[in-house]
Every structure is written in structure tokens, then in C-alpha cells.
């Protein structure tokens, strides 16, 4: 890694952040010599619990059918108000799906898409695929469709001119934070992507220019495990993330 | 919301999850009557700290130039190994950008794209845009490019047949979890999207079929604030997330 001084030399003297950083150095100096894996005021115990939460936070497909406490759900949904977004555009649009008709249409889209996926699956893996439970659409007491409104004026387009996909990235990032927050509050969340997004968009009667990012099944999980269900079922194990250097 | 019994009636008796759920009801029953916003073993204090972390976890553009402790960075990067992904495909590909040449090419892409964005900005907002600090590319001691490898065999295509974008969603979700985890460990993360993804892909010499999702500036933040910088600067304030019912 290039030394700090060489990067400091690159930096124009008038860069306002340089000044604010130099001012901050003194104050923050004691934070520099890190002796543990947690250098924040949140502390070791919180960081350890956060890691355990992330180990736990796996896609849930098996839900208890009892209703979700609305106070718990609201606390988890606050994650959307707190999530960062490109240009502060907050492009996520949430639709809570309650009507029997809308749920049936979504479930039928899943069943059709899943049957097609099974038919297209390598015969050597088809039996295993057929045995997998891939959604909690029948049981999950709360179901939430999350769309991206890429036409939003909010944020005035900042950050999304050359990479407009940053809007969708903001939405899927917020969904990930919601799912983590929900798990911390005792709720399981399952992200269903075996759907025809046009069918779901039509079923929910939302603006045609909204893009479906995620359909979420939410409820109290039947079981807790720190190994993903697809890994336990022998479909796909995890690999360590590799890091290229450039 | 339809009653639990009406949904139970919809559910075929042979649904294996129904059995496992009924078995789980007894054990989990005491969790049903939730009296607080936290129904999990993580507890009220953790949930409160997680909320404070999410309030804090905002895009960081002002970094101290001192090197990042590698133990801290590694602990934060573990978020990628723990993040869920469609079909357990783990399609994220990480490139740590260290060479002066690669960093210069990325910075030049940013400066070109940002100048074009400024030129295209509503004249009434151009002065404000010009004053915004939109990246920490000059100061951030650690820089990480995150790509999506949509051609990966891992996961055997499960969940990405009708919504192949679920692969990119998995990557941006993992980035959001990494940024949250990094903040818990005392690191700030800034997501730079004012870039030409083709220029960055070329600068980093990665497979042409990888898609750039995110370019991250990482380091110890100069300042901590629970209000997004774009809101403090008067560019865009936040709005409460609305929830449509269907």
C-alpha cells in the first residue's frame, strides 16, 4: 500500500477535506493504534453479536403462520428510512401484499416459473431441485414487494448519471439491511426471485415504470440455523471470498 | 390481514413445512406474544445499538489518510463470506486497488464523469453541486472494486432464471452488509458511482464479463454524523418511506 505521506502529497493543499482531516487527526489519533478487530465505540461485544447475526441471517423459507407483531415489523421496516441511497434518492417503493387475490397471483407466478426452472434443470440435479422448498409464499404472514422507482426526482440524479443502476443497487442494499434488522428483531425474511417480474408488477397494480427488485416473505422462522438451507440440502456450499489485487 | 387459520386452510396438508411448523409452534409459542420491538435472543440493547449503527452508517467521503488496520479490514470483509446470495451463488468478485496507476485511472474517470455531471446540472443547483465533495478517492487508504460475475456456475442458476438481476442484487446487498459491518468496526465506507464502469473495468484488467457494481473508498472517517452529508449540504433531505397496501 502506498504510504500515507505519498497519498498526502497527491492531495491538493486546498482540498477542504485535507484541512478537516488534519484537524481530526489529533482528536482521532488514539483510534489509530488498533489492538483488536473493533476500532469503534460500538465495542467488541456488539461486533461479535453483529457477526453472529450475520451468520444467522439466511434466507428463510419455513415460517410459522402466526401473525407478526406490528411493533416488531415496524421496527424492522425502519431500516428503509435509515438505509443509504445514491444521491439520497431513496428510490425504494414498498407494497405490502395482503389481498388473497394478489397473493394467489404471485404464488401462481412462482409455481409456473419454478416448474419451468425444474424442467430446465440438469437431470442429474432435478430430483434434488424438486425436493427443495424455495419459498414461504403459502405460509408467510407478511409479504412485501419492493420496487425501484428509477424515475424519482429525489436526489436530483446525483450519482446515477453514468451508473443509473446505482438506484437499483440502493434498493437491494436497503433490502439486505431490512432483512438483517428483521432477523435481529426475531423475524425471518425470505427473498423470492423465482417470479415473472411483469406478472408481479401487474398483480400489484403499481406504476409500470417501477422495477421489481425483491418479493419478501416475512414471519417468525420455524427454525434457526447458521448454515444456508441450500447448503444443508446439498445444492450449493459456500466458498471463501477471494480478493484480487491490482 | 387474513387470519392465520384462513392461510392454514389454503395450505395443502402434505406441505412438509406445515408439519415442521406445527412441531415448532410449541417450542416457539412463547415468542408469539411480543411485548417489545425485539422478539429475538439478541435482545433490546443489541437492537438499539443496531439501529444507532444504521443511523450512523452513511456514505463517507472524508477519510483520514492513516493506513487501515488489516485486522479490522479483514473482520469487515468477512461480511462477504456471511452475506446471503441467490442460489448461494456468491457472485461478488472483489478487487483491492493499490497500484498508483489503477487509482489514477479510476480517479480520472471520476473527475471526467463528475465534470460532465456538473455541466448537465440544473444551473440553479450547479453551484451547490460544485461545492459537494462526492468521493474520497484521493484520501481513502483502502479502495475496493466490487464486481458481479453473472456467468458463475456456483448456485447452478437457482433463483436467477426469470430474474437474472437477482445476482447483481445479491452483490449490492452484500456491499451494504459490508459497509454496515465496517462502520461497526470503526471504518467508514463511501460508495462511488460517478464513474464510467467500462473505464474502471479496463483499468483493473478484470474479465470483460464481470459487471462493476460498486467502487468503495474505505478508511477511518474524519467525522461522524447521523445525518447524510447530502442532507447537511442542502442537496436532498430524506423522506419517510411510504407503504402501499394491495
Short mmCIF file of C-alpha atoms in Angstrom, two decimals:
data_model
loop_
_atom_site.label_atom_id
_atom_site.label_comp_id
_atom_site.label_asym_id
_atom_site.label_seq_id
_atom_site.Cartn_x
_atom_site.Cartn_y
_atom_site.Cartn_z
CA UNK A 1 0.00 0.00 0.00
CA UNK A 2 1.45 3.45 -0.86
CA UNK A 3 2.46 5.33 2.27
CA UNK A 4 0.12 7.90 3.76
CA UNK A 5 2.64 10.64 3.05
CA UNK A 6 2.79 9.76 -0.66
CA UNK A 7 -1.01 10.00 -0.85
CA UNK A 8 -0.94 13.21 1.15
CA UNK A 9 1.47 14.61 -1.42
CA UNK A 10 -1.00 13.79 -4.22
CA UNK A 11 -3.67 15.78 -2.46
CA UNK A 12 -4.00 19.45 -3.36
CA UNK A 13 -3.34 21.67 -0.34
CA UNK A 14 -6.67 23.40 -0.87
CA UNK A 15 -8.74 20.21 -0.60
CA UNK A 16 -11.10 21.23 2.23
CA UNK A 17 -11.26 17.64 3.46
CA UNK A 18 -7.48 17.69 3.89
CA UNK A 19 -7.82 20.54 6.37
CA UNK A 20 -10.71 18.94 8.20
CA UNK A 21 -8.78 15.69 8.26
CA UNK A 22 -5.64 17.29 9.67
CA UNK A 23 -7.81 18.88 12.33
CA UNK A 24 -9.35 15.50 13.02
CA UNK A 25 -6.04 13.64 13.26
CA UNK A 26 -5.29 14.88 16.77
CA UNK A 27 -8.70 14.05 18.12
CA UNK A 28 -8.87 10.72 16.39
CA UNK A 29 -5.22 9.83 16.91
CA UNK A 30 -5.87 7.44 19.77
CA UNK A 31 -8.04 5.43 17.39
CA UNK A 32 -5.14 4.78 15.04
CA UNK A 33 -3.31 2.13 17.02
CA UNK A 34 -5.92 -0.59 16.76
CA UNK A 35 -5.26 -3.56 19.00
CA UNK A 36 -8.41 -5.52 18.21
CA UNK A 37 -10.82 -6.15 15.36
CA UNK A 38 -13.14 -3.44 16.64
CA UNK A 39 -11.98 0.16 16.50
CA UNK A 40 -15.34 1.77 17.17
CA UNK A 41 -17.40 2.94 20.10
CA UNK A 42 -19.74 0.03 19.44
CA UNK A 43 -17.22 -2.29 21.06
CA UNK A 44 -16.11 -5.91 20.83
CA UNK A 45 -19.30 -7.42 22.21
CA UNK A 46 -21.56 -5.64 19.73
CA UNK A 47 -19.25 -6.51 16.81
CA UNK A 48 -19.31 -10.15 17.91
CA UNK A 49 -23.10 -10.14 18.15
CA UNK A 50 -23.33 -8.46 14.74
CA UNK A 51 -21.21 -11.23 13.27
CA UNK A 52 -23.43 -13.87 14.89
CA UNK A 53 -26.46 -12.07 13.48
CA UNK A 54 -24.93 -12.15 10.00
CA UNK A 55 -24.08 -15.84 10.38
CA UNK A 56 -27.73 -16.40 11.24
CA UNK A 57 -29.21 -14.09 8.64
CA UNK A 58 -30.01 -16.62 5.97
CA UNK A 59 -32.85 -16.87 3.52
CA UNK A 60 -35.89 -18.24 5.38
CA UNK A 61 -38.46 -20.40 3.60
CA UNK A 62 -40.15 -22.02 6.59
CA UNK A 63 -42.40 -19.68 8.53
CA UNK A 64 -44.75 -20.09 11.44
CA UNK A 65 -48.23 -18.99 10.41
CA UNK A 66 -48.99 -16.89 13.47
CA UNK A 67 -49.31 -13.17 12.74
CA UNK A 68 -46.31 -10.89 13.08
CA UNK A 69 -46.36 -8.32 15.85
CA UNK A 70 -46.81 -4.99 14.07
CA UNK A 71 -44.47 -3.25 16.52
CA UNK A 72 -41.70 -5.67 15.59
CA UNK A 73 -42.43 -5.30 11.87
CA UNK A 74 -42.40 -1.51 12.12
CA UNK A 75 -39.07 -1.54 13.94
CA UNK A 76 -37.60 -3.70 11.17
CA UNK A 77 -39.11 -1.55 8.40
CA UNK A 78 -37.34 1.48 9.90
CA UNK A 79 -34.26 0.05 8.14
CA UNK A 80 -35.61 1.52 4.89
CA UNK A 81 -35.74 5.02 6.41
CA UNK A 82 -32.16 4.59 7.65
CA UNK A 83 -30.62 2.94 4.58
CA UNK A 84 -28.21 4.99 2.47
CA UNK A 85 -29.04 5.60 -1.19
CA UNK A 86 -27.37 7.19 -4.20
CA UNK A 87 -27.91 10.95 -4.09
CA UNK A 88 -30.14 10.31 -1.06
CA UNK A 89 -32.77 9.33 -3.65
CA UNK A 90 -34.46 6.66 -1.50
CA UNK A 91 -35.81 5.01 -4.69
CA UNK A 92 -37.38 2.01 -2.91
CA UNK A 93 -41.15 1.62 -3.10
CA UNK A 94 -42.79 -0.85 -0.73
CA UNK A 95 -46.01 -2.71 -1.36
CA UNK A 96 -47.47 -4.80 1.46
CA UNK A 97 -49.37 -7.64 -0.18
CA UNK A 98 -52.43 -8.68 1.85
CA UNK A 99 -55.28 -9.47 -0.54
CA UNK A 100 -55.93 -13.14 -1.23
CA UNK A 101 -56.15 -12.40 -4.95
CA UNK A 102 -52.79 -10.61 -5.17
CA UNK A 103 -51.11 -13.34 -3.10
CA UNK A 104 -52.64 -16.03 -5.32
CA UNK A 105 -51.38 -14.31 -8.48
CA UNK A 106 -47.86 -14.05 -7.03
CA UNK A 107 -47.96 -17.67 -5.89
CA UNK A 108 -49.14 -18.78 -9.33
CA UNK A 109 -46.30 -16.84 -10.95
CA UNK A 110 -43.85 -18.59 -8.61
CA UNK A 111 -45.33 -22.04 -9.30
CA UNK A 112 -45.19 -21.50 -13.06
CA UNK A 113 -41.64 -20.13 -13.01
CA UNK A 114 -40.49 -22.85 -10.62
CA UNK A 115 -41.98 -25.62 -12.81
CA UNK A 116 -40.18 -24.15 -15.83
CA UNK A 117 -36.95 -23.96 -13.83
CA UNK A 118 -37.33 -27.59 -12.76
CA UNK A 119 -37.91 -28.64 -16.38
CA UNK A 120 -34.74 -26.76 -17.39
CA UNK A 121 -32.63 -28.26 -14.58
CA UNK A 122 -29.80 -30.67 -15.31
CA UNK A 123 -31.47 -34.12 -15.00
CA UNK A 124 -28.73 -35.16 -12.58
CA UNK A 125 -29.90 -32.43 -10.18
CA UNK A 126 -33.63 -32.33 -10.99
CA UNK A 127 -34.68 -34.68 -8.16
CA UNK A 128 -32.79 -32.57 -5.65
CA UNK A 129 -34.25 -29.36 -7.09
CA UNK A 130 -37.75 -30.81 -6.85
CA UNK A 131 -37.22 -31.55 -3.16
CA UNK A 132 -36.09 -28.01 -2.30
CA UNK A 133 -38.52 -25.67 -0.57
CA UNK A 134 -37.87 -22.42 -2.42
CA UNK A 135 -40.44 -20.05 -0.98
CA UNK A 136 -42.65 -19.42 2.01
CA UNK A 137 -45.40 -17.87 -0.13
CA UNK A 138 -48.10 -20.13 1.33
CA UNK A 139 -47.26 -19.58 4.98
CA UNK A 140 -45.56 -16.20 5.39
CA UNK A 141 -48.00 -13.93 7.26
CA UNK A 142 -46.40 -10.77 5.88
CA UNK A 143 -45.40 -10.34 2.25
CA UNK A 144 -43.68 -7.28 0.86
CA UNK A 145 -42.86 -6.41 -2.73
CA UNK A 146 -40.00 -3.95 -3.12
CA UNK A 147 -39.73 -1.92 -6.30
CA UNK A 148 -37.27 0.65 -7.61
CA UNK A 149 -38.65 3.95 -8.89
CA UNK A 150 -35.78 4.95 -11.19
CA UNK A 151 -37.78 7.96 -12.40
CA UNK A 152 -37.80 9.60 -8.98
CA UNK A 153 -36.80 13.27 -8.83
CA UNK A 154 -35.48 12.80 -5.31
CA UNK A 155 -31.70 13.16 -5.29
CA UNK A 156 -31.79 15.24 -8.48
CA UNK A 157 -29.99 12.47 -10.34
CA UNK A 158 -26.82 12.84 -8.29
CA UNK A 159 -24.60 9.77 -8.67
CA UNK A 160 -26.79 7.99 -11.18
CA UNK A 161 -25.85 9.69 -14.45
CA UNK A 162 -23.15 7.28 -15.64
CA UNK A 163 -24.31 4.36 -13.48
CA UNK A 164 -28.13 4.58 -13.36
CA UNK A 165 -28.07 1.06 -11.95
CA UNK A 166 -26.91 2.68 -8.69
CA UNK A 167 -30.61 3.31 -7.99
CA UNK A 168 -31.42 -0.41 -8.07
CA UNK A 169 -28.25 -1.11 -6.07
CA UNK A 170 -29.55 1.27 -3.42
CA UNK A 171 -32.81 -0.65 -3.25
CA UNK A 172 -31.24 -4.10 -2.95
CA UNK A 173 -28.81 -2.75 -0.35
CA UNK A 174 -31.75 -1.42 1.68
CA UNK A 175 -33.49 -4.80 1.41
CA UNK A 176 -30.37 -6.51 2.77
CA UNK A 177 -30.30 -4.11 5.74
CA UNK A 178 -34.04 -4.64 6.33
CA UNK A 179 -33.58 -8.43 6.34
CA UNK A 180 -30.68 -8.15 8.79
CA UNK A 181 -32.65 -5.79 11.03
CA UNK A 182 -35.72 -8.06 10.86
CA UNK A 183 -33.62 -11.06 11.95
CA UNK A 184 -32.24 -9.08 14.88
CA UNK A 185 -35.85 -8.45 15.93
CA UNK A 186 -36.77 -12.14 15.65
CA UNK A 187 -38.32 -12.16 12.17
CA UNK A 188 -37.24 -14.33 9.28
CA UNK A 189 -37.15 -12.95 5.74
CA UNK A 190 -37.11 -14.93 2.50
CA UNK A 191 -36.24 -13.25 -0.81
CA UNK A 192 -38.21 -14.87 -3.65
CA UNK A 193 -36.75 -14.35 -7.12
CA UNK A 194 -38.42 -17.29 -8.90
CA UNK A 195 -41.09 -14.97 -10.27
CA UNK A 196 -42.03 -13.24 -13.50
CA UNK A 197 -41.48 -9.59 -12.56
CA UNK A 198 -44.06 -8.41 -15.12
CA UNK A 199 -46.70 -10.72 -13.65
CA UNK A 200 -45.96 -9.47 -10.13
CA UNK A 201 -46.00 -5.83 -11.25
CA UNK A 202 -49.36 -6.40 -12.96
CA UNK A 203 -50.78 -8.33 -10.00
CA UNK A 204 -49.96 -5.45 -7.65
CA UNK A 205 -51.20 -2.67 -9.93
CA UNK A 206 -48.19 -0.39 -9.44
CA UNK A 207 -46.81 2.17 -11.89
CA UNK A 208 -45.46 0.36 -14.96
CA UNK A 209 -42.12 2.16 -14.69
CA UNK A 210 -41.43 0.72 -11.25
CA UNK A 211 -38.97 -2.19 -11.40
CA UNK A 212 -39.48 -5.20 -9.14
CA UNK A 213 -36.33 -5.74 -7.10
CA UNK A 214 -37.48 -8.14 -4.43
CA UNK A 215 -40.50 -10.08 -3.20
CA UNK A 216 -40.13 -10.79 0.51
CA UNK A 217 -41.81 -13.40 2.68
CA UNK A 218 -41.72 -12.33 6.33
CA UNK A 219 -42.66 -14.11 9.54
CA UNK A 220 -41.35 -15.89 12.61
CA UNK A 221 -38.97 -18.59 11.36
CA UNK A 222 -39.75 -22.24 12.12
CA UNK A 223 -36.11 -23.00 12.63
CA UNK A 224 -32.85 -21.17 13.13
CA UNK A 225 -29.62 -22.30 11.56
CA UNK A 226 -26.34 -20.66 10.70
CA UNK A 227 -25.92 -22.84 7.60
CA UNK A 228 -27.88 -21.78 4.49
CA UNK A 229 -30.71 -24.19 3.67
CA UNK A 230 -29.31 -24.73 0.15
CA UNK A 231 -26.03 -25.82 1.71
CA UNK A 232 -27.74 -28.18 4.17
CA UNK A 233 -29.76 -29.64 1.30
CA UNK A 234 -26.58 -30.35 -0.67
CA UNK A 235 -27.43 -27.96 -3.51
CA UNK A 236 -24.57 -25.48 -3.14
CA UNK A 237 -21.99 -24.98 -0.41
CA UNK A 238 -20.25 -21.68 0.22
CA UNK A 239 -16.73 -20.73 -0.79
CA UNK A 240 -14.38 -18.20 0.78
CA UNK A 241 -14.44 -14.84 -0.99
CA UNK A 242 -11.21 -14.24 -2.89
CA UNK A 243 -9.58 -10.85 -3.25
CA UNK A 244 -7.75 -9.84 -6.43
CA UNK A 245 -5.01 -7.23 -6.07
CA UNK A 246 -4.48 -4.53 -8.66
CA UNK B 1 -54.54 -9.24 7.27
CA UNK B 2 -56.21 -12.62 6.55
CA UNK B 3 -56.28 -14.75 9.67
CA UNK B 4 -53.66 -17.41 10.24
CA UNK B 5 -56.36 -20.07 10.08
CA UNK B 6 -57.55 -18.92 6.65
CA UNK B 7 -53.98 -19.17 5.34
CA UNK B 8 -53.53 -22.51 7.06
CA UNK B 9 -56.63 -23.71 5.20
CA UNK B 10 -55.04 -22.73 1.87
CA UNK B 11 -52.03 -24.85 2.65
CA UNK B 12 -52.02 -28.47 1.48
CA UNK B 13 -51.86 -30.88 4.41
CA UNK B 14 -48.83 -32.59 2.88
CA UNK B 15 -46.69 -29.45 2.85
CA UNK B 16 -43.64 -30.68 4.82
CA UNK B 17 -43.06 -27.20 6.23
CA UNK B 18 -46.56 -27.28 7.70
CA UNK B 19 -45.58 -30.30 9.77
CA UNK B 20 -42.27 -28.81 10.82
CA UNK B 21 -44.07 -25.55 11.65
CA UNK B 22 -46.69 -27.30 13.77
CA UNK B 23 -43.87 -29.07 15.58
CA UNK B 24 -42.16 -25.73 16.07
CA UNK B 25 -45.24 -23.92 17.34
CA UNK B 26 -44.99 -25.36 20.85
CA UNK B 27 -41.35 -24.55 21.26
CA UNK B 28 -41.64 -21.11 19.75
CA UNK B 29 -45.02 -20.32 21.25
CA UNK B 30 -43.65 -18.10 23.98
CA UNK B 31 -42.19 -15.92 21.26
CA UNK B 32 -45.62 -15.13 19.85
CA UNK B 33 -46.79 -12.65 22.44
CA UNK B 34 -44.27 -9.93 21.71
CA UNK B 35 -44.29 -7.12 24.24
CA UNK B 36 -41.42 -5.13 22.79
CA UNK B 37 -39.86 -4.30 19.43
CA UNK B 38 -37.33 -7.09 19.86
CA UNK B 39 -38.53 -10.68 19.78
CA UNK B 40 -35.14 -12.31 19.39
CA UNK B 41 -32.38 -13.68 21.57
CA UNK B 42 -30.28 -10.69 20.52
CA UNK B 43 -32.23 -8.52 22.91
CA UNK B 44 -33.32 -4.91 23.24
CA UNK B 45 -29.86 -3.47 23.81
CA UNK B 46 -28.39 -5.05 20.68
CA UNK B 47 -31.39 -3.99 18.58
CA UNK B 48 -31.00 -0.44 19.88
CA UNK B 49 -27.29 -0.42 19.08
CA UNK B 50 -28.00 -1.87 15.62
CA UNK B 51 -30.42 0.98 14.99
CA UNK B 52 -27.81 3.53 16.13
CA UNK B 53 -25.29 1.85 13.83
CA UNK B 54 -27.70 2.16 10.89
CA UNK B 55 -28.36 5.81 11.76
CA UNK B 56 -24.61 6.31 11.64
CA UNK B 57 -23.93 4.22 8.57
CA UNK B 58 -23.89 6.94 5.96
CA UNK B 59 -21.81 7.37 2.86
CA UNK B 60 -18.37 8.65 3.92
CA UNK B 61 -16.35 10.97 1.66
CA UNK B 62 -13.88 12.40 4.18
CA UNK B 63 -11.22 9.93 5.28
CA UNK B 64 -8.17 10.17 7.50
CA UNK B 65 -5.12 9.20 5.48
CA UNK B 66 -3.58 6.88 8.07
CA UNK B 67 -3.50 3.23 6.99
CA UNK B 68 -6.31 0.89 7.95
CA UNK B 69 -5.53 -1.87 10.43
CA UNK B 70 -5.62 -5.06 8.36
CA UNK B 71 -7.22 -6.99 11.22
CA UNK B 72 -10.10 -4.54 11.26
CA UNK B 73 -10.43 -4.63 7.47
CA UNK B 74 -10.43 -8.42 7.44
CA UNK B 75 -13.14 -8.55 10.09
CA UNK B 76 -15.30 -6.22 7.98
CA UNK B 77 -14.60 -8.15 4.77
CA UNK B 78 -15.94 -11.30 6.47
CA UNK B 79 -19.35 -9.78 5.72
CA UNK B 80 -18.95 -11.03 2.14
CA UNK B 81 -18.45 -14.61 3.31
CA UNK B 82 -21.55 -14.30 5.51
CA UNK B 83 -23.85 -12.46 3.10
CA UNK B 84 -26.75 -14.38 1.57
CA UNK B 85 -26.97 -14.72 -2.21
CA UNK B 86 -29.41 -16.11 -4.76
CA UNK B 87 -28.87 -19.86 -5.06
CA UNK B 88 -25.91 -19.42 -2.72
CA UNK B 89 -24.08 -18.24 -5.84
CA UNK B 90 -21.83 -15.70 -4.06
CA UNK B 91 -21.39 -13.82 -7.36
CA UNK B 92 -19.36 -10.95 -5.86
CA UNK B 93 -15.78 -10.51 -7.04
CA UNK B 94 -13.54 -8.19 -5.03
CA UNK B 95 -10.59 -6.26 -6.38
CA UNK B 96 -8.41 -4.35 -3.93
CA UNK B 97 -6.99 -1.38 -5.82
CA UNK B 98 -3.49 -0.47 -4.63
CA UNK B 99 -1.39 0.50 -7.63
CA UNK B 100 -0.90 4.22 -8.23
CA UNK B 101 -1.71 3.74 -11.91
CA UNK B 102 -5.03 1.96 -11.33
CA UNK B 103 -6.04 4.51 -8.71
CA UNK B 104 -5.16 7.35 -11.05
CA UNK B 105 -7.24 5.85 -13.87
CA UNK B 106 -10.23 5.46 -11.54
CA UNK B 107 -9.79 9.00 -10.22
CA UNK B 108 -9.58 10.36 -13.77
CA UNK B 109 -12.77 8.51 -14.68
CA UNK B 110 -14.47 10.07 -11.65
CA UNK B 111 -13.21 13.56 -12.47
CA UNK B 112 -14.36 13.29 -16.08
CA UNK B 113 -17.79 11.89 -15.16
CA UNK B 114 -18.22 14.43 -12.37
CA UNK B 115 -17.34 17.36 -14.67
CA UNK B 116 -19.92 16.10 -17.18
CA UNK B 117 -22.49 15.72 -14.40
CA UNK B 118 -21.80 19.28 -13.23
CA UNK B 119 -22.21 20.57 -16.78
CA UNK B 120 -25.55 18.75 -17.02
CA UNK B 121 -26.80 20.02 -13.65
CA UNK B 122 -29.71 22.46 -13.42
CA UNK B 123 -27.97 25.89 -13.31
CA UNK B 124 -29.96 26.71 -10.18
CA UNK B 125 -28.21 23.83 -8.38
CA UNK B 126 -24.84 23.86 -10.18
CA UNK B 127 -23.03 26.00 -7.59
CA UNK B 128 -24.19 23.70 -4.81
CA UNK B 129 -23.21 20.60 -6.83
CA UNK B 130 -19.75 22.07 -7.45
CA UNK B 131 -19.27 22.54 -3.70
CA UNK B 132 -20.15 18.94 -2.82
CA UNK B 133 -17.36 16.51 -2.01
CA UNK B 134 -18.51 13.40 -3.83
CA UNK B 135 -15.68 10.95 -3.30
CA UNK B 136 -12.75 10.13 -1.07
CA UNK B 137 -10.70 8.77 -3.98
CA UNK B 138 -7.67 10.93 -3.15
CA UNK B 139 -7.51 10.14 0.55
CA UNK B 140 -9.07 6.72 1.16
CA UNK B 141 -6.23 4.35 2.13
CA UNK B 142 -8.18 1.28 1.01
CA UNK B 143 -10.13 1.10 -2.23
CA UNK B 144 -12.19 -1.87 -3.30
CA UNK B 145 -13.95 -2.50 -6.59
CA UNK B 146 -16.84 -4.95 -6.36
CA UNK B 147 -17.98 -6.76 -9.48
CA UNK B 148 -20.74 -9.26 -10.26
CA UNK B 149 -19.78 -12.45 -12.09
CA UNK B 150 -23.17 -13.30 -13.59
CA UNK B 151 -21.61 -16.20 -15.50
CA UNK B 152 -20.67 -18.08 -12.34
CA UNK B 153 -21.63 -21.76 -12.18
CA UNK B 154 -21.94 -21.56 -8.41
CA UNK B 155 -25.57 -21.96 -7.39
CA UNK B 156 -26.38 -23.80 -10.64
CA UNK B 157 -28.61 -20.92 -11.73
CA UNK B 158 -31.09 -21.47 -8.92
CA UNK B 159 -33.31 -18.41 -8.48
CA UNK B 160 -31.85 -16.43 -11.36
CA UNK B 161 -33.67 -17.90 -14.36
CA UNK B 162 -36.57 -15.44 -14.60
CA UNK B 163 -34.83 -12.67 -12.63
CA UNK B 164 -31.12 -12.86 -13.57
CA UNK B 165 -30.76 -9.45 -11.94
CA UNK B 166 -31.01 -11.31 -8.62
CA UNK B 167 -27.27 -11.95 -8.99
CA UNK B 168 -26.47 -8.22 -9.03
CA UNK B 169 -28.98 -7.69 -6.20
CA UNK B 170 -27.03 -10.24 -4.17
CA UNK B 171 -23.82 -8.31 -4.76
CA UNK B 172 -25.23 -4.90 -3.80
CA UNK B 173 -26.87 -6.45 -0.75
CA UNK B 174 -23.51 -7.89 0.30
CA UNK B 175 -21.87 -4.49 -0.18
CA UNK B 176 -24.49 -2.90 2.09
CA UNK B 177 -23.77 -5.51 4.77
CA UNK B 178 -20.02 -4.99 4.38
CA UNK B 179 -20.42 -1.21 4.79
CA UNK B 180 -22.54 -1.69 7.90
CA UNK B 181 -20.06 -4.17 9.34
CA UNK B 182 -17.14 -1.87 8.51
CA UNK B 183 -18.82 1.02 10.34
CA UNK B 184 -19.38 -1.18 13.39
CA UNK B 185 -15.64 -1.85 13.36
CA UNK B 186 -14.78 1.86 13.10
CA UNK B 187 -14.24 2.14 9.35
CA UNK B 188 -16.06 4.50 7.02
CA UNK B 189 -17.10 3.37 3.55
CA UNK B 190 -18.01 5.56 0.59
CA UNK B 191 -19.75 4.12 -2.47
CA UNK B 192 -18.60 5.95 -5.62
CA UNK B 193 -20.95 5.66 -8.60
CA UNK B 194 -19.80 8.74 -10.55
CA UNK B 195 -17.62 6.55 -12.75
CA UNK B 196 -17.61 5.06 -16.23
CA UNK B 197 -17.92 1.34 -15.43
CA UNK B 198 -16.15 0.38 -18.68
CA UNK B 199 -13.18 2.60 -17.81
CA UNK B 200 -12.95 1.09 -14.32
CA UNK B 201 -13.26 -2.46 -15.66
CA UNK B 202 -10.48 -1.73 -18.19
CA UNK B 203 -8.29 -0.01 -15.58
CA UNK B 204 -8.47 -3.05 -13.30
CA UNK B 205 -7.92 -5.64 -16.01
CA UNK B 206 -10.71 -7.98 -14.89
CA UNK B 207 -12.72 -10.37 -17.06
CA UNK B 208 -14.82 -8.37 -19.52
CA UNK B 209 -17.99 -10.21 -18.47
CA UNK B 210 -17.72 -9.02 -14.88
CA UNK B 211 -20.09 -6.13 -14.15
CA UNK B 212 -18.96 -3.29 -11.92
CA UNK B 213 -21.43 -2.92 -9.06
CA UNK B 214 -19.58 -0.71 -6.64
CA UNK B 215 -16.32 1.18 -6.14
CA UNK B 216 -15.66 1.62 -2.44
CA UNK B 217 -13.43 4.09 -0.62
CA UNK B 218 -12.55 2.77 2.84
CA UNK B 219 -10.75 4.32 5.79
CA UNK B 220 -11.16 5.86 9.21
CA UNK B 221 -13.76 8.62 8.85
CA UNK B 222 -12.76 12.21 9.63
CA UNK B 223 -16.12 12.90 11.17
CA UNK B 224 -19.14 11.02 12.40
CA UNK B 225 -22.67 12.21 11.83
CA UNK B 226 -26.08 10.60 11.78
CA UNK B 227 -27.32 12.99 9.09
CA UNK B 228 -26.29 12.16 5.48
CA UNK B 229 -23.77 14.65 4.10
CA UNK B 230 -26.04 15.44 1.14
CA UNK B 231 -28.78 16.38 3.60
CA UNK B 232 -26.44 18.56 5.66
CA UNK B 233 -25.25 20.25 2.45
CA UNK B 234 -28.84 21.06 1.48
CA UNK B 235 -28.83 18.89 -1.64
CA UNK B 236 -31.50 16.37 -0.69
CA UNK B 237 -33.25 15.66 2.60
CA UNK B 238 -34.78 12.30 3.46
CA UNK B 239 -38.45 11.39 3.35
CA UNK B 240 -40.30 8.74 5.33
CA UNK B 241 -40.77 5.52 3.37
CA UNK B 242 -44.40 5.02 2.38
CA UNK B 243 -46.10 1.65 2.23
CA UNK B 244 -48.73 0.84 -0.38
CA UNK B 245 -51.30 -1.81 0.54
CA UNK B 246 -52.55 -4.34 -2.00
#
